[in-house]
Structures are given as structure tokens and as C-alpha cells.
Coordinates of C-alpha atoms (C1' of nucleotides) in Angstrom, one line a residue:
Chain A
M1 CA 2.5 45.4 -16.3
L2 CA 1.9 41.7 -16.7
S3 CA 4.3 40.1 -19.1
R4 CA 2.0 37.3 -20.3
S5 CA 3.2 35.2 -23.2
H6 CA 4.5 37.5 -25.9
P7 CA 1.3 38.9 -27.4
K8 CA 3.3 39.8 -30.5
P9 CA 1.7 43.1 -31.4
S10 CA 0.1 41.9 -34.6
R11 CA -2.0 44.6 -36.2
T12 CA -4.3 42.2 -38.0
G13 CA -6.7 39.4 -37.0
R14 CA -9.1 39.0 -34.1
P15 CA -7.6 40.6 -31.0
R16 CA -7.3 38.7 -27.8
S17 CA -10.2 39.3 -25.4
V18 CA -8.9 41.4 -22.5
A19 CA -12.1 40.5 -20.7
A20 CA -11.2 36.9 -20.9
D21 CA -7.8 37.7 -19.5
E22 CA -9.2 39.2 -16.4
A23 CA -11.9 36.5 -16.1
I24 CA -9.2 33.8 -16.2
L25 CA -7.1 35.4 -13.6
E26 CA -10.0 36.0 -11.3
A27 CA -11.1 32.4 -11.8
T28 CA -7.6 31.3 -11.0
R29 CA -7.7 33.1 -7.7
A30 CA -11.2 31.7 -6.9
S31 CA -10.0 28.2 -7.7
L32 CA -6.9 28.8 -5.4
V33 CA -9.3 29.7 -2.6
D34 CA -11.6 26.8 -3.1
L35 CA -9.2 24.1 -4.1
G36 CA -5.7 25.2 -3.2
W37 CA -2.7 25.0 -5.4
S38 CA -2.4 21.2 -5.7
K39 CA -6.0 20.5 -6.6
L40 CA -6.3 23.5 -9.0
T41 CA -6.6 22.3 -12.6
M42 CA -6.5 24.1 -15.9
G43 CA -9.9 22.6 -16.8
D44 CA -11.5 23.9 -13.6
V45 CA -10.1 27.4 -14.1
A46 CA -11.4 27.4 -17.7
T47 CA -14.8 26.4 -16.6
R48 CA -15.0 29.0 -13.9
A49 CA -13.8 31.7 -16.3
G50 CA -16.3 30.6 -19.0
V51 CA -13.6 30.0 -21.6
A52 CA -12.3 27.0 -23.3
K53 CA -9.3 25.2 -21.9
T54 CA -7.4 25.8 -25.1
T55 CA -7.7 29.5 -24.6
L56 CA -5.7 29.2 -21.4
Y57 CA -2.9 27.4 -23.1
R58 CA -2.8 30.0 -25.8
R59 CA -1.7 32.5 -23.2
W60 CA 0.0 30.7 -20.5
A61 CA 2.5 27.8 -20.7
G62 CA 0.9 26.1 -17.7
K63 CA -0.3 26.2 -14.2
N64 CA 2.8 27.8 -12.8
E65 CA 2.8 30.8 -15.0
L66 CA -0.9 31.3 -14.7
V67 CA -0.9 31.3 -11.0
V68 CA 2.1 33.7 -10.7
D69 CA 0.2 36.2 -12.9
A70 CA -3.0 35.7 -11.0
V71 CA -1.4 36.3 -7.6
A72 CA 1.0 39.1 -8.7
V73 CA -1.7 41.7 -9.0
L74 CA -2.4 41.3 -5.3
F75 CA 1.0 42.6 -4.5
D76 CA 0.0 45.9 -6.1
E77 CA -1.8 46.7 -2.9
L78 CA 1.5 47.0 -1.0
E79 CA 2.4 50.6 -0.4
L80 CA 4.8 52.3 1.8
P81 CA 2.9 54.7 3.9
D82 CA 4.6 57.9 5.1
L83 CA 3.9 57.8 8.8
G84 CA 6.7 60.1 9.8
S85 CA 9.2 57.7 11.1
L86 CA 11.1 54.7 9.7
S87 CA 9.9 52.6 12.6
A88 CA 6.3 53.3 11.9
D89 CA 6.7 52.8 8.2
V90 CA 8.4 49.4 8.5
Q91 CA 5.9 48.2 11.0
A92 CA 3.0 49.3 8.6
V93 CA 4.6 47.5 5.7
V94 CA 5.1 44.3 7.8
L95 CA 1.4 44.3 8.7
Q96 CA 0.4 44.9 5.1
F97 CA 2.5 42.1 3.9
A98 CA 1.2 39.9 6.7
A99 CA -2.4 40.7 5.7
L100 CA -1.6 39.6 2.1
L101 CA -0.2 36.3 3.4
E102 CA -3.3 35.7 5.4
R103 CA -5.4 35.4 2.2
P104 CA -5.8 31.8 1.3
E105 CA -5.0 32.3 -2.4
T106 CA -1.7 33.9 -1.5
Q107 CA -0.8 31.4 1.1
T108 CA -1.2 28.3 -1.0
A109 CA 0.2 29.8 -4.2
L110 CA 3.2 31.8 -3.1
M111 CA 5.3 28.9 -1.6
A112 CA 4.2 26.6 -4.3
V113 CA 5.4 28.7 -7.2
V114 CA 8.6 29.4 -5.4
A115 CA 9.1 25.7 -4.9
E116 CA 8.5 25.2 -8.6
S117 CA 10.9 28.0 -9.5
T118 CA 13.8 26.2 -7.9
R119 CA 13.7 24.0 -11.0
D120 CA 12.6 26.5 -13.6
E121 CA 14.8 29.5 -14.3
A122 CA 12.2 31.2 -16.5
L123 CA 9.6 30.9 -13.7
R124 CA 12.1 32.3 -11.2
T125 CA 12.6 35.4 -13.4
R126 CA 8.9 35.8 -13.8
I127 CA 8.4 35.7 -10.1
R128 CA 11.2 38.1 -9.5
D129 CA 9.9 40.6 -12.0
S130 CA 6.2 40.5 -11.0
I131 CA 6.4 39.9 -7.3
V132 CA 9.8 40.1 -5.6
N133 CA 11.1 43.2 -7.1
R134 CA 7.9 45.0 -6.3
Q135 CA 8.5 44.2 -2.7
K136 CA 12.1 45.1 -2.8
H137 CA 11.2 48.5 -4.1
L138 CA 9.5 49.2 -0.9
V139 CA 12.7 48.7 1.0
L140 CA 14.6 51.0 -1.2
Q141 CA 11.9 53.6 -1.0
G142 CA 11.8 53.3 2.8
R143 CA 15.5 53.8 3.0
Q144 CA 15.4 56.9 0.9
R145 CA 12.7 58.4 3.0
A146 CA 14.6 57.6 6.2
Q147 CA 17.6 59.3 4.7
E148 CA 15.6 62.4 3.8
R149 CA 14.4 62.5 7.4
G150 CA 17.9 62.1 8.7
E151 CA 17.1 58.8 10.3
L152 CA 19.7 57.0 8.2
P153 CA 23.0 58.2 7.0
V154 CA 23.5 58.6 3.2
E155 CA 26.0 55.9 2.5
Q156 CA 29.0 56.5 0.4
D157 CA 29.8 53.1 -0.9
E158 CA 27.1 52.4 -3.3
A159 CA 27.9 48.7 -3.6
K160 CA 27.9 48.2 0.1
A161 CA 24.6 50.1 0.4
A162 CA 23.0 47.7 -2.2
L163 CA 24.2 44.7 -0.2
T164 CA 22.7 46.1 2.9
A165 CA 19.4 46.7 1.2
D166 CA 19.4 43.1 -0.1
L167 CA 20.1 41.9 3.4
I168 CA 17.3 44.0 4.9
F169 CA 14.9 42.8 2.3
D170 CA 15.6 39.2 2.9
V171 CA 15.3 39.7 6.6
I172 CA 12.0 41.4 6.5
A173 CA 10.3 39.4 3.8
G174 CA 11.8 36.2 5.1
A175 CA 10.8 36.7 8.7
V176 CA 7.3 37.6 7.9
V177 CA 6.8 34.7 5.5
H178 CA 8.3 32.3 8.0
R179 CA 6.2 33.5 10.9
A180 CA 3.0 33.4 8.8
L181 CA 3.5 30.2 6.8
V182 CA 6.0 28.0 8.6
S183 CA 5.5 28.9 12.2
A184 CA 1.9 29.5 11.3
E185 CA 1.4 32.1 14.0
P186 CA -0.2 35.5 13.7
V187 CA 1.7 38.5 12.6
D188 CA -0.1 40.9 14.8
E189 CA 0.8 44.4 15.9
D190 CA 2.8 43.2 18.8
W191 CA 5.0 40.9 16.7
A192 CA 5.5 43.6 14.1
R193 CA 6.5 46.1 16.8
R194 CA 9.0 43.7 18.4
F195 CA 10.4 42.7 15.0
T196 CA 10.8 46.3 13.9
L197 CA 12.5 47.2 17.1
L198 CA 15.0 44.4 16.6
L199 CA 15.6 45.2 13.0
L200 CA 16.1 48.9 13.4
A201 CA 18.3 48.5 16.4
G202 CA 20.4 46.1 14.5
L203 CA 20.5 48.3 11.5
G204 CA 21.7 51.3 13.5
A205 CA 24.4 49.3 15.3
A206 CA 25.5 47.4 12.2
A207 CA 25.9 50.7 10.3
A208 CA 28.2 52.0 13.1
G209 CA 30.2 48.8 13.3
Chain B
M1 CA 12.0 9.4 15.5
L2 CA 9.9 9.4 12.5
S3 CA 6.3 9.2 13.2
R4 CA 5.2 7.2 10.1
S5 CA 1.6 6.1 9.8
H6 CA 0.6 4.4 13.0
P7 CA 2.7 1.2 13.0
K8 CA 0.2 0.0 15.6
P9 CA 2.5 -2.2 17.7
S10 CA 0.9 -5.5 16.8
R11 CA 2.9 -8.3 18.2
T12 CA 1.7 -10.8 15.6
G13 CA 1.9 -11.2 11.9
R14 CA 4.7 -10.5 9.4
P15 CA 6.6 -7.4 10.5
R16 CA 7.1 -4.5 8.3
S17 CA 10.4 -4.5 6.5
V18 CA 12.6 -1.8 8.0
A19 CA 15.0 -2.3 5.0
A20 CA 12.1 -1.3 2.7
D21 CA 11.5 1.7 4.8
E22 CA 14.9 3.1 4.3
A23 CA 15.0 2.1 0.7
I24 CA 11.8 4.0 0.1
L25 CA 13.0 7.2 1.8
E26 CA 16.3 7.0 0.0
A27 CA 14.5 6.5 -3.3
T28 CA 12.3 9.4 -2.5
R29 CA 15.3 11.7 -2.1
A30 CA 16.8 10.4 -5.3
S31 CA 13.6 11.0 -7.1
L32 CA 13.5 14.5 -5.7
V33 CA 17.0 15.2 -7.1
D34 CA 16.2 13.8 -10.5
L35 CA 12.7 14.9 -11.0
G36 CA 11.9 17.5 -8.5
W37 CA 8.7 17.7 -6.3
S38 CA 6.2 18.3 -9.0
K39 CA 7.3 15.4 -11.3
L40 CA 7.9 13.0 -8.5
T41 CA 5.3 10.2 -8.5
M42 CA 4.6 7.4 -6.1
G43 CA 5.1 4.9 -8.9
D44 CA 8.5 6.1 -9.7
V45 CA 9.6 6.0 -6.0
A46 CA 8.3 2.5 -5.7
T47 CA 10.2 1.4 -8.7
R48 CA 13.4 3.0 -7.5
A49 CA 13.0 1.4 -4.1
G50 CA 12.3 -2.0 -5.6
V51 CA 9.0 -2.3 -3.8
A52 CA 5.4 -2.4 -4.9
K53 CA 3.4 0.8 -5.1
T54 CA 0.9 -0.6 -2.7
T55 CA 3.6 -0.9 -0.1
L56 CA 4.1 2.9 -0.1
Y57 CA 0.4 3.5 0.5
R58 CA 0.4 1.1 3.4
R59 CA 2.9 3.3 5.2
W60 CA 2.3 6.8 3.9
A61 CA -1.0 8.6 3.1
G62 CA 0.5 10.2 0.1
K63 CA 3.3 12.1 -1.5
N64 CA 3.2 14.9 1.1
E65 CA 3.8 12.8 4.1
L66 CA 6.4 10.6 2.3
V67 CA 8.5 13.6 1.2
V68 CA 8.4 15.2 4.6
D69 CA 9.8 12.0 6.2
A70 CA 12.4 11.6 3.4
V71 CA 13.7 15.1 3.9
A72 CA 13.4 15.3 7.7
V73 CA 16.3 13.1 8.3
L74 CA 18.6 15.6 6.5
F75 CA 17.9 18.1 9.2
D76 CA 19.6 15.8 11.7
E77 CA 22.9 17.1 10.4
L78 CA 22.2 20.5 11.9
E79 CA 24.2 21.0 15.0
L80 CA 25.1 23.9 17.1
P81 CA 28.9 24.1 17.3
D82 CA 30.5 25.6 20.3
L83 CA 32.9 28.1 18.8
G84 CA 33.3 30.2 21.9
S85 CA 31.1 33.1 21.0
L86 CA 27.4 33.6 20.2
S87 CA 28.4 35.4 17.0
A88 CA 30.5 32.6 15.7
D89 CA 27.9 30.0 16.7
V90 CA 25.1 31.8 14.9
Q91 CA 27.2 32.3 11.8
A92 CA 28.1 28.7 11.7
V93 CA 24.5 27.5 12.0
V94 CA 23.4 29.9 9.3
L95 CA 26.0 28.4 7.0
Q96 CA 25.0 24.9 7.9
F97 CA 21.4 25.7 7.2
A98 CA 22.3 27.3 3.9
A99 CA 24.3 24.2 2.9
L100 CA 21.2 22.1 3.5
L101 CA 19.2 24.5 1.4
E102 CA 21.6 24.1 -1.5
R103 CA 20.9 20.5 -1.8
P104 CA 18.4 20.0 -4.7
E105 CA 16.2 17.6 -2.8
T106 CA 15.8 20.1 0.1
Q107 CA 15.2 23.0 -2.2
T108 CA 12.4 21.5 -4.2
A109 CA 10.8 19.7 -1.3
L110 CA 10.8 22.2 1.6
M111 CA 8.8 25.0 0.1
A112 CA 6.4 22.6 -1.6
V113 CA 5.4 20.7 1.5
V114 CA 5.1 24.0 3.4
A115 CA 2.8 25.2 0.6
E116 CA 0.7 22.0 1.0
S117 CA 0.7 22.4 4.7
T118 CA -1.3 25.6 4.5
R119 CA -4.3 23.5 3.6
D120 CA -3.5 20.4 5.7
E121 CA -3.4 20.8 9.5
A122 CA -2.0 17.3 10.0
L123 CA 0.8 17.9 7.5
R124 CA 1.6 21.1 9.3
T125 CA 1.9 19.3 12.6
R126 CA 4.1 16.6 11.0
I127 CA 6.4 19.3 9.5
R128 CA 6.6 21.1 12.8
D129 CA 7.5 18.0 14.7
S130 CA 10.0 16.5 12.4
I131 CA 11.6 19.6 10.9
V132 CA 10.8 23.0 12.4
N133 CA 11.1 22.2 16.1
R134 CA 14.4 20.6 15.4
Q135 CA 15.7 23.9 14.1
K136 CA 14.1 25.9 16.8
H137 CA 15.9 23.8 19.4
L138 CA 19.1 25.2 18.0
V139 CA 18.0 28.7 18.9
L140 CA 17.1 27.8 22.4
Q141 CA 20.4 25.9 22.8
G142 CA 22.3 28.9 21.4
R143 CA 20.6 31.3 23.8
Q144 CA 21.4 29.1 26.8
R145 CA 25.1 28.8 25.9
A146 CA 25.3 32.6 25.4
Q147 CA 23.8 33.1 28.8
E148 CA 26.3 30.7 30.3
R149 CA 29.0 32.7 28.7
G150 CA 27.5 35.9 30.0
E151 CA 26.9 37.2 26.5
L152 CA 23.1 37.4 27.1
P153 CA 21.3 38.2 30.3
V154 CA 19.2 35.5 31.9
E155 CA 15.7 36.9 31.4
Q156 CA 13.2 37.0 34.2
D157 CA 10.0 37.0 32.3
E158 CA 9.7 33.5 30.9
A159 CA 6.9 34.3 28.6
K160 CA 8.7 37.2 27.1
A161 CA 11.8 35.2 26.7
A162 CA 9.8 32.6 24.7
L163 CA 8.4 35.3 22.5
T164 CA 11.8 36.6 21.8
A165 CA 13.1 33.2 21.0
D166 CA 10.3 32.7 18.5
L167 CA 11.1 36.0 16.9
I168 CA 14.7 35.2 16.6
F169 CA 13.9 31.9 15.1
D170 CA 11.6 33.3 12.5
V171 CA 14.2 35.9 11.6
I172 CA 17.1 33.5 11.2
A173 CA 15.3 30.7 9.4
G174 CA 13.2 33.1 7.4
A175 CA 16.1 35.3 6.2
V176 CA 18.2 32.3 5.2
V177 CA 15.4 30.6 3.3
H178 CA 14.4 33.8 1.6
R179 CA 17.9 34.6 0.6
A180 CA 18.5 31.1 -0.7
L181 CA 15.2 30.2 -2.4
V182 CA 13.4 33.5 -3.2
S183 CA 16.3 35.8 -3.9
A184 CA 18.2 32.8 -5.1
E185 CA 21.5 34.3 -4.2
P186 CA 24.3 32.5 -2.3
V187 CA 24.4 32.4 1.4
D188 CA 28.2 32.7 1.7
E189 CA 30.4 33.6 4.6
D190 CA 30.2 37.3 3.9
W191 CA 26.4 37.3 3.9
A192 CA 26.3 35.2 7.1
R193 CA 28.7 37.6 8.8
R194 CA 26.7 40.7 7.9
F195 CA 23.5 39.0 8.9
T196 CA 24.8 37.9 12.2
L197 CA 26.1 41.3 12.9
L198 CA 22.7 42.8 12.2
L199 CA 20.9 40.2 14.3
L200 CA 23.1 40.4 17.4
A201 CA 23.3 44.1 17.4
G202 CA 19.5 44.3 17.2
L203 CA 19.2 41.6 19.9
G204 CA 21.4 43.5 22.2
A205 CA 19.7 46.9 21.6
A206 CA 16.2 45.4 21.7
A207 CA 17.0 43.7 25.0
A208 CA 18.1 47.1 26.5
G209 CA 15.1 49.0 25.1
Chain C
dC1 C1' -14.9 41.7 -50.0
dA2 C1' -10.6 38.6 -48.6
dG3 C1' -7.0 37.8 -45.1
dT4 C1' -5.7 36.9 -40.5
dT5 C1' -5.9 35.7 -35.9
dA6 C1' -8.7 34.2 -31.7
dC7 C1' -12.2 31.5 -29.9
dG8 C1' -15.2 27.4 -28.5
dC9 C1' -15.7 22.8 -28.8
dT10 C1' -14.7 17.9 -29.3
dA11 C1' -11.8 14.2 -29.1
dC12 C1' -7.7 11.9 -28.2
dG13 C1' -3.3 9.2 -26.2
dG14 C1' -0.7 9.3 -22.3
dG15 C1' 0.2 9.5 -17.6
dT16 C1' -0.9 9.4 -12.5
dC17 C1' -3.9 8.4 -8.9
dG18 C1' -5.6 5.4 -5.2
dT19 C1' -7.7 1.0 -4.5
dA20 C1' -9.3 -3.9 -4.8
dG21 C1' -8.2 -8.6 -5.2
dC22 C1' -5.3 -12.4 -4.9
dG23 C1' -1.6 -15.6 -3.9
dT24 C1' 2.6 -15.7 -1.4
dA25 C1' 6.1 -14.6 2.4
dA26 C1' 7.5 -13.9 7.3
dG27 C1' 7.2 -14.0 11.9
dA28 C1' 4.1 -15.2 16.5
dA29 C1' 1.4 -18.3 19.3
dC30 C1' 0.2 -22.9 20.3
Chain D
dG1 C1' 5.5 -28.7 13.1
dT2 C1' 0.6 -26.2 12.4
dT3 C1' -2.2 -22.3 12.5
dC4 C1' -3.0 -17.4 12.8
dT5 C1' -2.0 -12.9 11.4
dT6 C1' -0.1 -9.3 9.0
dA7 C1' 3.0 -7.6 5.1
dC8 C1' 4.4 -8.1 0.6
dG9 C1' 4.4 -8.2 -4.7
dC10 C1' 1.7 -8.1 -8.6
dT11 C1' -2.1 -7.1 -11.7
dA12 C1' -5.9 -4.7 -13.0
dC13 C1' -9.0 -1.1 -12.8
dG14 C1' -12.0 3.4 -13.1
dA15 C1' -11.2 8.1 -12.5
dC16 C1' -9.0 12.2 -13.3
dC17 C1' -5.9 15.5 -15.5
dC18 C1' -2.7 16.7 -19.0
dG19 C1' -1.6 19.0 -23.3
dT20 C1' -2.6 19.0 -28.2
dA21 C1' -4.9 18.5 -32.8
dG22 C1' -8.5 19.5 -35.7
dC23 C1' -12.4 22.0 -37.1
dG24 C1' -15.9 25.5 -37.8
dT25 C1' -17.0 30.0 -36.2
dA26 C1' -16.2 34.9 -34.6
dA27 C1' -13.9 39.3 -34.7
dC28 C1' -11.2 42.7 -36.6
dT29 C1' -8.0 44.7 -40.6
dG30 C1' -7.2 46.6 -45.2

DNA sequence: CAGTTACGCTACGGGTCGTAGCGTAAGAAC
DNA sequence: GTTCTTACGCTACGACCCGTAGCGTAACTG
């Protein structure tokens, strides 16, 4: 699930403490809540986790990678409910995602690691694998369900369908993040309803055009 | 235009060097390009600008505020062209915004300062005033033009119209930023066209519903 | 048992932070 | 001009964090 730094399946020697692993990630989230991204230090995390600072560096290259892993697990909560209609499903996912973005550890970490990733290809890949693709999967899943329900047509052109899915994903995730973190206004049910209405109306019309 | 730290219009004493002001902001942008947000230091900026480090601290509280001001002026370039149709106008603005996000100094700085702003109310206000509201104005301006052209109805309910404008703004800005910085894929003409189609179709249908 | 790897701990050089102190520079008021 | 006031450059400083090296110990394998 989590990539970590190549644990290199060596059959000999003292094994890495999995308990320490979870303690470190938990401590990282706690430190994010208390101090925020910029004031979080490796030393503080180590102290909170009850491990030596060197142990952190044996597993993670630095703050960036550590925080990505610590936050990534929170995105496991995201699930696509089956509420019977595409509209209801989208709205529910939007609210789930918004709830995630309300948590202080997610707020302060998400934008920061993405900012770092603009100058670090490996970090970008890591974020994509452990966070972004997990969200994108929800979009693909939602489309499939909608197609099974007959709410969306089964597209012929595979390439075009993938482009549309990418577009939808950027619109949903982008809009929610921007609303929550840039505009800093609540993503409540009313907003989610209006957004979903806009999106699905556009999706239907765009598919026809 | 730029707020800066209260220049307190004192009529006496040596005036602050406006040349130094511009040199510092220019040096900040250069440092962002060369080093990126995380490795940018106040000392480096001071050296590049040819001023003492203390001079920076006399005008800006820290790195956050400095970078916001340095990047804010880049957003002055954004203009709403009058291309004759709402669709063409939206598409053009999207491409302009995308071009801004391709610049390395904007990429690395924008997400970082927003991340910081989640824990700093004053910084959030500064960003809103110098960057976000400047973008939002384009949305309001575009709506007005479209209404004058008869492409959009003049809404009665003022409050509802404001909510819709906010929604549109978050969708446009959010989608472009997400595409450019999270998905890290190009915002080219094709993408802008498909996005605009989706948005305007949704806008029309949502207004009807 | 020996071999191998992880751990905790300490200590270190190097870098950045933000500030204090001082002498000097540049305008304003008289 | 002289005096007043504020900005500037420069130096130096304690505080903090970084990332690593070195060492003795712990845990697990064969």
C-alpha cells in the first residue's frame, strides 16, 4: 500500500519495527495539527513517536516524503457510495472530500507537498500514486455505475472517454480544493448541490455537443 | 496597489527607497525561479537585491508576505479580452491563467503560500486582496459582458447571482490549477476548449433548472 | 553459536532565522 | 546651513533545525 523507501526484502537481520512505522506516521499527523507544515520538524516527530531521529531518516528521505505517507492513509476513507443516482453519488463524494479538507492536517499538508512536488519529480510520482490516483479512481467508478444505470452513454472512443474523465476529475477535485482552501469558504450541502447540478448539466450537454 | 507593511505616512525622515522595493521583489522572483519556495532564503534575496537583510525585515514580516507581494504583480497581466462571445472569452482567460501557472516562480510560490495561509489569517487576507480578488473580478466582468451581449440573462436575485459567480470562479480557477499543478498536464487549447464547453453548457442548463 | 540488520543515543559542522547595535545616509523642518 | 527623524548597510549573535557519522546494543536468522 505505502511505498516507503525500498525495504529490500532481506531475509536476515533485525526486522524493521512496524509499530514504529505507524507511531511515526501518527506522530507526523499530530505534529501537522499542532504545528502545521512549516513548523513541523523531523526532530519533533521523532520525539512524539518515541523513536530516534535517525530512524526517521532510515525510512524516509525527508519531510516531504514522510508527510505524503502520513496524509495518504486519510484518503482511504474516500468511498463512492451507491445512492442510486449519479447526482447523489457525486454530491456525496464532494462532501466527503470536503470533510477531508477540513481536517487541519490535510489542509496544511496537501497544498504544501504539491507545491514541493513542482520541483521534485519523484515526489510528484509519489503523490500521484498514493493520493491523486486514489481519487481519480472514484471518478472512473462513478462513471461506470452511471453507465450501468443508463444515466451516461457508453462511449465508443476510448481515448476521448479518458480525456473526459481527466477533465471531470480536475474540475471536481480542483473546484472543491479551491473553494475550501483558496476561497476558504465552507463546502456545505448547498454548495455541493449547486456544483453537482452545474457539472452534470454540463456533462450531459457536452456529451451531446 | 501593494499593501506592504504599514509604510505609516511619516512626512519626516529618510524615505524608503522605492528602487530597493522593486529590486527586492525582482530578486525574490529570481530566487523563486532558481531555488524554489523551500530553498529560498531571506539572506539570498537580500544578496541578489543588493540590500541588507535587515532592510527586508523592515518591510516584510517574513518570507510568506514577501513572496505573496513578489508574485502578486504577475497577476496584473491577466485581462479579459473581448473576443465577441462568452465562450471565446472564457477560453482565452483559461489559457492566460495557465500560462501564468507555467512560470516556475508562480508554480512553486502559489501553492506554498496558500498552504501557509491555512494557518495564518492575515496572510490569507493578503492573498485574497492581492491575488484572488483580482481573478474573481474577471469572472464578474465576463458575466457582465455576456449579459450585455444577451448570452446570459440578467438575474433578479442578487444574492443568488453572487453565489453562482463564486461557484463559477472556484470551478474555473480550481480546475485550471488542479490540471496544471496536481495532474501536472498541459492546459492547452484543446483542454481549454473542452473545459469551456462543459462549463458553459452546465451554466446554461443550471440557470434553467 | 555467529552473522546481519535495525535501533537509540550522542555529537557534530553547516545553514538559516530574526534581532540588536552602531555608524552613516537622505530627506524634512526650522 | 543646522537639527531632527527615519532608513540604510554592516556585523555579530543565540537559537534552532538539518542531515550524518559513529558507536554500542537489540532483534532475528541460519
